[in-house]
Amino acid sequence: MIVGIGVDLVDISRFERTLERTPRLAERLFSPAERELKPRSLAARYAAKEALIKALGGSDGVHWTEIEITPEASGRPWFTLTGSTADVVAERGITTLHLSMSHDAGFATAYVIAEAGGER
C-alpha cells in the first residue's frame, strides 16, 4: 500500500551557484561517494532526498548524509539508508521505496513512492 509520495524539482545552475557560494554545504548534504559526482547528478540526488522527505511526511529523525543514492547493476537509482534515517523509515512501516530521477534542460527532478507492507 502506498503511504507517501514525494516529488522535487531543482534548477541545476542555481543549485551549482549555491554549492560554489557555500562549499561546506556539499558535506552536509552528500556522502563522500556522492560528492565526486557532477553538479547535475548532485542536483538530482538533492531532489531525490527532498522527495524522500516529502514522501515520509517530514524530516524528523532524517539526516541528509544518511541518505545515499546508489545505482543498482542495471543503473536504476536506489536509496541506501543508514542510521536514524533507516530507523525512521522502518518505524513508519515502510518496506519499499521507489525512486525515479532525471535531469534535462537545466532542471533535475526526482519522484519517490513509499510503500508499507506487501512485496515489491
Coordinates of N, CA, C and O in Angstrom, one line a residue:
M1 N 0.8 -1.2 0.0 CA 0.0 0.0 0.0 C 0.9 1.3 0.0 O 1.9 1.3 0.7
I2 N 0.5 2.2 -0.8 CA 1.3 3.5 -0.9 C 1.0 4.3 0.3 O -0.2 4.6 0.6
V3 N 2.0 4.7 1.0 CA 1.8 5.5 2.2 C 2.4 6.9 2.1 O 2.2 7.8 3.0
G4 N 3.1 7.2 1.0 CA 3.6 8.5 0.8 C 4.2 8.7 -0.6 O 4.7 7.7 -1.3
I5 N 4.0 9.9 -1.2 CA 4.6 10.2 -2.5 C 5.3 11.6 -2.3 O 4.8 12.5 -1.6
G6 N 6.4 11.7 -3.0 CA 7.2 13.0 -2.9 C 7.8 13.3 -4.3 O 8.2 12.4 -5.0
V7 N 7.8 14.5 -4.6 CA 8.4 15.0 -5.9 C 9.2 16.3 -5.6 O 8.8 17.0 -4.7
D8 N 10.3 16.5 -6.3 CA 11.0 17.7 -6.2 C 11.7 18.1 -7.5 O 12.0 17.2 -8.3
L9 N 11.8 19.4 -7.7 CA 12.4 19.9 -9.0 C 13.5 20.9 -8.5 O 13.3 21.7 -7.7
V10 N 14.7 20.8 -9.2 CA 15.8 21.6 -8.8 C 16.4 22.3 -10.1 O 16.6 21.6 -11.1
D11 N 16.6 23.6 -10.0 CA 17.3 24.4 -11.1 C 18.8 24.1 -10.9 O 19.4 24.5 -9.9
I12 N 19.3 23.4 -11.9 CA 20.7 22.9 -11.7 C 21.7 24.1 -11.6 O 22.6 24.0 -10.8
S13 N 21.6 25.1 -12.5 CA 22.6 26.2 -12.4 C 22.4 27.0 -11.1 O 23.4 27.4 -10.5
R14 N 21.2 27.1 -10.6 CA 21.1 27.8 -9.3 C 21.7 26.9 -8.1 O 22.3 27.4 -7.2
F15 N 21.4 25.6 -8.2 CA 22.0 24.7 -7.2 C 23.5 24.7 -7.3 O 24.2 24.8 -6.2
E16 N 24.1 24.8 -8.5 CA 25.5 24.8 -8.6 C 26.1 26.1 -8.0 O 27.1 26.1 -7.3
R17 N 25.4 27.2 -8.3 CA 25.9 28.5 -7.7 C 25.8 28.5 -6.1 O 26.7 29.0 -5.5
T18 N 24.8 27.8 -5.6 CA 24.7 27.7 -4.2 C 25.8 26.9 -3.6 O 26.4 27.3 -2.6
L19 N 26.2 25.8 -4.3 CA 27.3 25.0 -3.8 C 28.6 25.8 -3.9 O 29.5 25.6 -3.0
E20 N 28.8 26.6 -4.9 CA 30.0 27.4 -5.1 C 30.1 28.4 -3.9 O 31.2 28.7 -3.4
R21 N 29.0 29.1 -3.6 CA 28.9 30.1 -2.5 C 29.1 29.5 -1.2 O 29.7 30.1 -0.3
T22 N 28.7 28.2 -1.0 CA 28.8 27.6 0.3 C 29.4 26.2 0.2 O 28.7 25.2 0.1
P23 N 30.7 26.2 0.0 CA 31.4 24.9 -0.3 C 31.1 23.8 0.7 O 31.0 22.6 0.4
R24 N 30.9 24.1 2.0 CA 30.7 23.1 3.0 C 29.3 22.5 3.0 O 29.0 21.4 3.6
L25 N 28.4 23.1 2.2 CA 27.1 22.6 2.0 C 27.1 21.1 1.5 O 26.3 20.3 1.9
A26 N 28.0 20.9 0.5 CA 28.1 19.5 -0.1 C 28.4 18.5 1.0 O 27.8 17.4 1.0
E27 N 29.2 18.8 2.0 CA 29.5 17.9 3.1 C 28.3 17.6 4.0 O 28.2 16.5 4.5
R28 N 27.4 18.6 4.1 CA 26.2 18.4 4.9 C 25.1 17.7 4.2 O 24.2 17.1 4.8
L29 N 25.1 17.7 2.8 CA 24.0 17.1 2.0 C 24.4 15.7 1.4 O 23.5 14.9 1.2
F30 N 25.7 15.5 1.2 CA 26.0 14.3 0.4 C 27.1 13.4 1.0 O 27.9 13.9 1.7
S31 N 27.0 12.1 0.7 CA 28.0 11.2 1.2 C 29.3 11.5 0.4 O 29.3 12.1 -0.6
P32 N 30.4 11.0 1.0 CA 31.7 11.2 0.2 C 31.7 10.7 -1.2 O 32.2 11.3 -2.1
A33 N 31.0 9.5 -1.4 CA 31.0 9.0 -2.8 C 30.1 9.9 -3.7 O 30.5 10.1 -4.9
E34 N 29.0 10.4 -3.2 CA 28.2 11.3 -4.0 C 28.9 12.6 -4.3 O 28.7 13.2 -5.4
R35 N 29.7 13.1 -3.4 CA 30.4 14.4 -3.7 C 31.3 14.4 -4.9 O 31.7 15.4 -5.4
E36 N 31.7 13.2 -5.4 CA 32.5 13.1 -6.5 C 31.8 13.3 -7.9 O 32.4 13.4 -8.9
L37 N 30.5 13.4 -7.8 CA 29.7 13.5 -9.0 C 29.6 14.9 -9.6 O 29.9 15.9 -8.9
K38 N 29.1 15.0 -10.8 CA 28.9 16.3 -11.5 C 27.7 17.0 -10.9 O 26.8 16.4 -10.3
P39 N 27.7 18.3 -11.0 CA 26.6 19.1 -10.4 C 25.2 18.7 -10.8 O 24.3 18.7 -10.0
R40 N 25.0 18.3 -12.1 CA 23.7 17.9 -12.5 C 23.3 16.6 -11.7 O 22.1 16.4 -11.4
S41 N 24.2 15.7 -11.5 CA 23.9 14.5 -10.7 C 23.7 14.8 -9.3 O 22.8 14.2 -8.6
L42 N 24.4 15.7 -8.7 CA 24.2 16.2 -7.3 C 22.8 16.8 -7.2 O 22.1 16.6 -6.2
A43 N 22.4 17.6 -8.2 CA 21.1 18.3 -8.1 C 20.0 17.2 -8.1 O 19.0 17.3 -7.4
A44 N 20.2 16.2 -9.0 CA 19.2 15.1 -9.0 C 19.1 14.4 -7.7 O 18.0 14.0 -7.2
R45 N 20.3 14.2 -7.0 CA 20.3 13.5 -5.8 C 19.7 14.4 -4.7 O 19.0 13.9 -3.8
Y46 N 19.9 15.7 -4.7 CA 19.3 16.6 -3.8 C 17.8 16.5 -4.0 O 17.0 16.4 -3.0
A47 N 17.3 16.5 -5.2 CA 15.9 16.4 -5.5 C 15.3 15.1 -4.9 O 14.2 15.0 -4.3
A48 N 16.1 14.0 -5.0 CA 15.7 12.7 -4.5 C 15.5 12.7 -3.0 O 14.6 12.2 -2.5
K49 N 16.5 13.3 -2.4 CA 16.4 13.4 -0.9 C 15.3 14.2 -0.4 O 14.6 13.9 0.5
E50 N 15.0 15.3 -1.1 CA 13.9 16.2 -0.8 C 12.6 15.4 -1.0 O 11.6 15.5 -0.2
A51 N 12.5 14.7 -2.1 CA 11.3 14.0 -2.5 C 11.1 12.8 -1.4 O 9.9 12.6 -1.0
L52 N 12.1 12.2 -0.9 CA 12.0 11.2 0.1 C 11.4 11.8 1.4 O 10.5 11.3 2.0
I53 N 11.9 13.0 1.8 CA 11.4 13.6 3.0 C 10.0 13.9 2.8 O 9.2 13.8 3.8
K54 N 9.6 14.4 1.7 CA 8.1 14.7 1.4 C 7.3 13.4 1.5 O 6.2 13.4 2.0
A55 N 7.8 12.3 0.9 CA 7.1 11.0 1.0 C 7.0 10.5 2.4 O 6.0 9.8 2.7
L56 N 8.0 10.8 3.2 CA 8.0 10.4 4.6 C 7.0 11.3 5.5 O 6.7 10.9 6.6
G57 N 6.7 12.4 4.9 CA 5.8 13.3 5.7 C 6.5 14.3 6.6 O 5.9 14.9 7.5
G58 N 7.8 14.4 6.5 CA 8.6 15.3 7.3 C 10.0 14.8 7.5 O 10.4 13.7 7.1
S59 N 10.8 15.6 8.1 CA 12.3 15.3 8.2 C 12.7 14.9 9.6 O 13.9 14.8 9.9
D60 N 11.8 14.8 10.6 CA 12.1 14.4 11.9 C 12.9 13.1 11.9 O 12.5 12.0 11.4
G61 N 14.1 13.1 12.5 CA 15.0 11.9 12.5 C 15.7 11.6 11.3 O 16.5 10.6 11.2
V62 N 15.6 12.4 10.2 CA 16.2 12.2 8.9 C 17.4 13.0 8.8 O 17.4 14.2 9.1
H63 N 18.5 12.5 8.4 CA 19.8 13.2 8.2 C 20.3 13.0 6.7 O 20.3 11.9 6.3
W64 N 20.6 14.1 6.1 CA 20.9 14.1 4.7 C 22.0 13.1 4.3 O 21.9 12.4 3.3
T65 N 23.1 13.0 5.1 CA 24.2 12.2 4.8 C 23.9 10.7 5.1 O 24.7 9.8 4.7
E66 N 22.8 10.4 5.7 CA 22.4 9.0 5.9 C 21.5 8.5 4.8 O 21.0 7.4 4.8
I67 N 21.3 9.4 3.8 CA 20.5 9.0 2.6 C 21.5 9.1 1.4 O 22.0 10.1 1.1
E68 N 21.8 7.9 0.9 CA 22.7 7.9 -0.3 C 22.0 7.2 -1.5 O 21.3 6.3 -1.3
I69 N 22.1 7.9 -2.6 CA 21.5 7.3 -3.8 C 22.6 6.5 -4.5 O 23.6 7.0 -4.9
T70 N 22.4 5.2 -4.6 CA 23.4 4.3 -5.3 C 22.7 3.6 -6.4 O 21.5 3.2 -6.4
P71 N 23.4 3.4 -7.5 CA 22.8 2.7 -8.6 C 22.9 1.2 -8.5 O 23.9 0.6 -7.9
E72 N 21.9 0.5 -8.9 CA 21.9 -1.0 -9.0 C 22.7 -1.3 -10.2 O 23.1 -0.5 -11.0
A73 N 23.0 -2.6 -10.4 CA 23.8 -3.0 -11.5 C 23.2 -2.6 -12.9 O 23.9 -2.3 -13.8
S74 N 21.9 -2.5 -12.9 CA 21.2 -2.1 -14.1 C 21.2 -0.6 -14.3 O 20.9 -0.1 -15.4
G75 N 21.7 0.2 -13.3 CA 21.8 1.6 -13.4 C 20.6 2.3 -12.7 O 20.6 3.5 -12.5
R76 N 19.6 1.5 -12.3 CA 18.4 2.1 -11.6 C 18.9 2.7 -10.3 O 19.6 2.0 -9.5
P77 N 18.5 3.9 -10.0 CA 18.8 4.5 -8.7 C 18.1 3.9 -7.5 O 16.9 3.5 -7.7
W78 N 18.7 3.8 -6.4 CA 18.2 3.2 -5.2 C 18.7 3.9 -4.0 O 19.8 4.4 -3.9
F79 N 17.8 4.0 -3.0 CA 18.2 4.6 -1.7 C 19.0 3.6 -0.9 O 18.5 2.5 -0.7
T80 N 20.1 4.0 -0.3 CA 20.8 3.3 0.7 C 20.7 4.1 1.9 O 21.3 5.2 2.0
L81 N 20.0 3.7 2.9 CA 19.7 4.4 4.2 C 20.5 3.8 5.3 O 20.6 2.6 5.4
T82 N 21.0 4.7 6.2 CA 21.7 4.3 7.4 C 21.2 5.1 8.6 O 20.5 6.0 8.5
G83 N 21.7 4.7 9.8 CA 21.5 5.4 11.0 C 20.0 5.7 11.3 O 19.1 4.8 11.0
S84 N 19.8 6.8 11.9 CA 18.4 7.1 12.4 C 17.5 7.3 11.2 O 16.2 7.1 11.3
T85 N 18.0 7.6 10.0 CA 17.1 7.7 8.8 C 16.5 6.4 8.5 O 15.3 6.2 8.2
A86 N 17.3 5.3 8.5 CA 16.9 4.0 8.3 C 15.9 3.6 9.3 O 14.8 2.9 9.0
D87 N 16.1 4.0 10.6 CA 15.2 3.7 11.7 C 13.8 4.3 11.5 O 12.8 3.7 11.7
V88 N 13.8 5.6 11.1 CA 12.6 6.3 10.8 C 11.8 5.6 9.8 O 10.5 5.4 9.9
V89 N 12.4 5.2 8.7 CA 11.7 4.5 7.6 C 11.1 3.2 8.1 O 9.9 2.9 7.9
A90 N 11.9 2.4 8.9 CA 11.4 1.2 9.4 C 10.3 1.4 10.4 O 9.3 0.6 10.4
E91 N 10.4 2.4 11.3 CA 9.4 2.7 12.3 C 8.0 3.0 11.6 O 7.0 2.8 12.2
R92 N 8.1 3.6 10.5 CA 6.9 4.0 9.8 C 6.3 2.9 8.9 O 5.3 3.0 8.2
G93 N 6.9 1.7 9.1 CA 6.4 0.5 8.4 C 6.7 0.5 6.9 O 6.1 -0.3 6.2
I94 N 7.5 1.4 6.4 CA 7.8 1.4 5.0 C 8.8 0.3 4.6 O 9.8 0.1 5.2
T95 N 8.3 -0.5 3.7 CA 9.1 -1.7 3.3 C 9.8 -1.5 1.9 O 10.8 -2.2 1.6
T96 N 9.3 -0.6 1.1 CA 9.8 -0.4 -0.2 C 9.8 1.1 -0.6 O 8.8 1.8 -0.3
L97 N 10.9 1.6 -1.1 CA 11.0 3.0 -1.6 C 11.3 2.9 -3.1 O 12.2 2.3 -3.5
H98 N 10.4 3.5 -3.9 CA 10.7 3.6 -5.4 C 11.2 5.0 -5.7 O 10.7 6.0 -5.2
L99 N 12.2 5.0 -6.5 CA 12.9 6.3 -6.9 C 13.1 6.4 -8.4 O 13.5 5.5 -9.0
S100 N 12.7 7.6 -8.9 CA 13.0 7.9 -10.3 C 13.6 9.3 -10.3 O 13.1 10.2 -9.6
M101 N 14.7 9.5 -11.1 CA 15.4 10.7 -11.2 C 15.7 11.0 -12.6 O 15.8 10.1 -13.4
S102 N 15.7 12.3 -12.9 CA 16.1 12.7 -14.3 C 16.7 14.1 -14.3 O 16.4 14.9 -13.3
H103 N 17.5 14.5 -15.3 CA 17.9 15.9 -15.4 C 18.0 16.2 -16.9 O 18.5 15.4 -17.7
D104 N 17.4 17.3 -17.3 CA 17.4 17.8 -18.7 C 17.0 19.2 -18.7 O 16.3 19.7 -17.8
A105 N 17.4 20.0 -19.7 CA 17.0 21.4 -19.9 C 17.3 22.2 -18.7 O 16.5 23.1 -18.4
G106 N 18.4 21.9 -18.0 CA 18.7 22.8 -16.8 C 18.0 22.5 -15.5 O 18.2 23.2 -14.5
F107 N 17.2 21.4 -15.5 CA 16.5 21.0 -14.3 C 16.8 19.6 -13.9 O 17.0 18.7 -14.8
A108 N 16.7 19.3 -12.6 CA 16.8 17.9 -12.1 C 15.5 17.7 -11.4 O 15.0 18.5 -10.7
T109 N 15.0 16.5 -11.5 CA 13.8 16.1 -10.8 C 13.9 14.7 -10.2 O 14.6 13.9 -10.7
A110 N 13.1 14.5 -9.2 CA 13.0 13.2 -8.6 C 11.6 12.9 -8.1 O 10.9 13.8 -7.7
Y111 N 11.2 11.6 -8.1 CA 9.9 11.2 -7.7 C 10.1 10.0 -6.8 O 10.8 9.1 -7.2
V112 N 9.4 10.0 -5.7 CA 9.6 8.9 -4.7 C 8.2 8.4 -4.3 O 7.3 9.2 -4.0
I113 N 8.0 7.1 -4.3 CA 6.8 6.4 -3.7 C 7.3 5.5 -2.6 O 8.2 4.7 -2.7
A114 N 6.6 5.7 -1.4 CA 6.9 4.9 -0.2 C 5.8 3.9 0.0 O 4.6 4.3 -0.1
E115 N 6.1 2.7 0.1 CA 5.1 1.6 0.3 C 5.3 0.9 1.7 O 6.4 0.8 2.1
A116 N 4.2 0.5 2.3 CA 4.2 -0.2 3.5 C 3.6 -1.6 3.3 O 2.6 -1.7 2.6
G117 N 4.2 -2.6 3.8 CA 3.7 -4.0 3.7 C 3.8 -4.5 2.2 O 4.2 -3.7 1.3
G118 N 3.5 -5.7 2.1 CA 3.4 -6.3 0.7 C 4.8 -6.5 0.1 O 5.8 -6.1 0.7
E119 N 4.8 -7.2 -1.0 CA 6.1 -7.5 -1.7 C 6.3 -6.5 -2.8 O 5.4 -5.9 -3.3
R120 N 7.5 -6.3 -3.2 CA 7.8 -5.4 -4.3 C 7.8 -6.0 -5.6 O 7.8 -7.2 -5.8

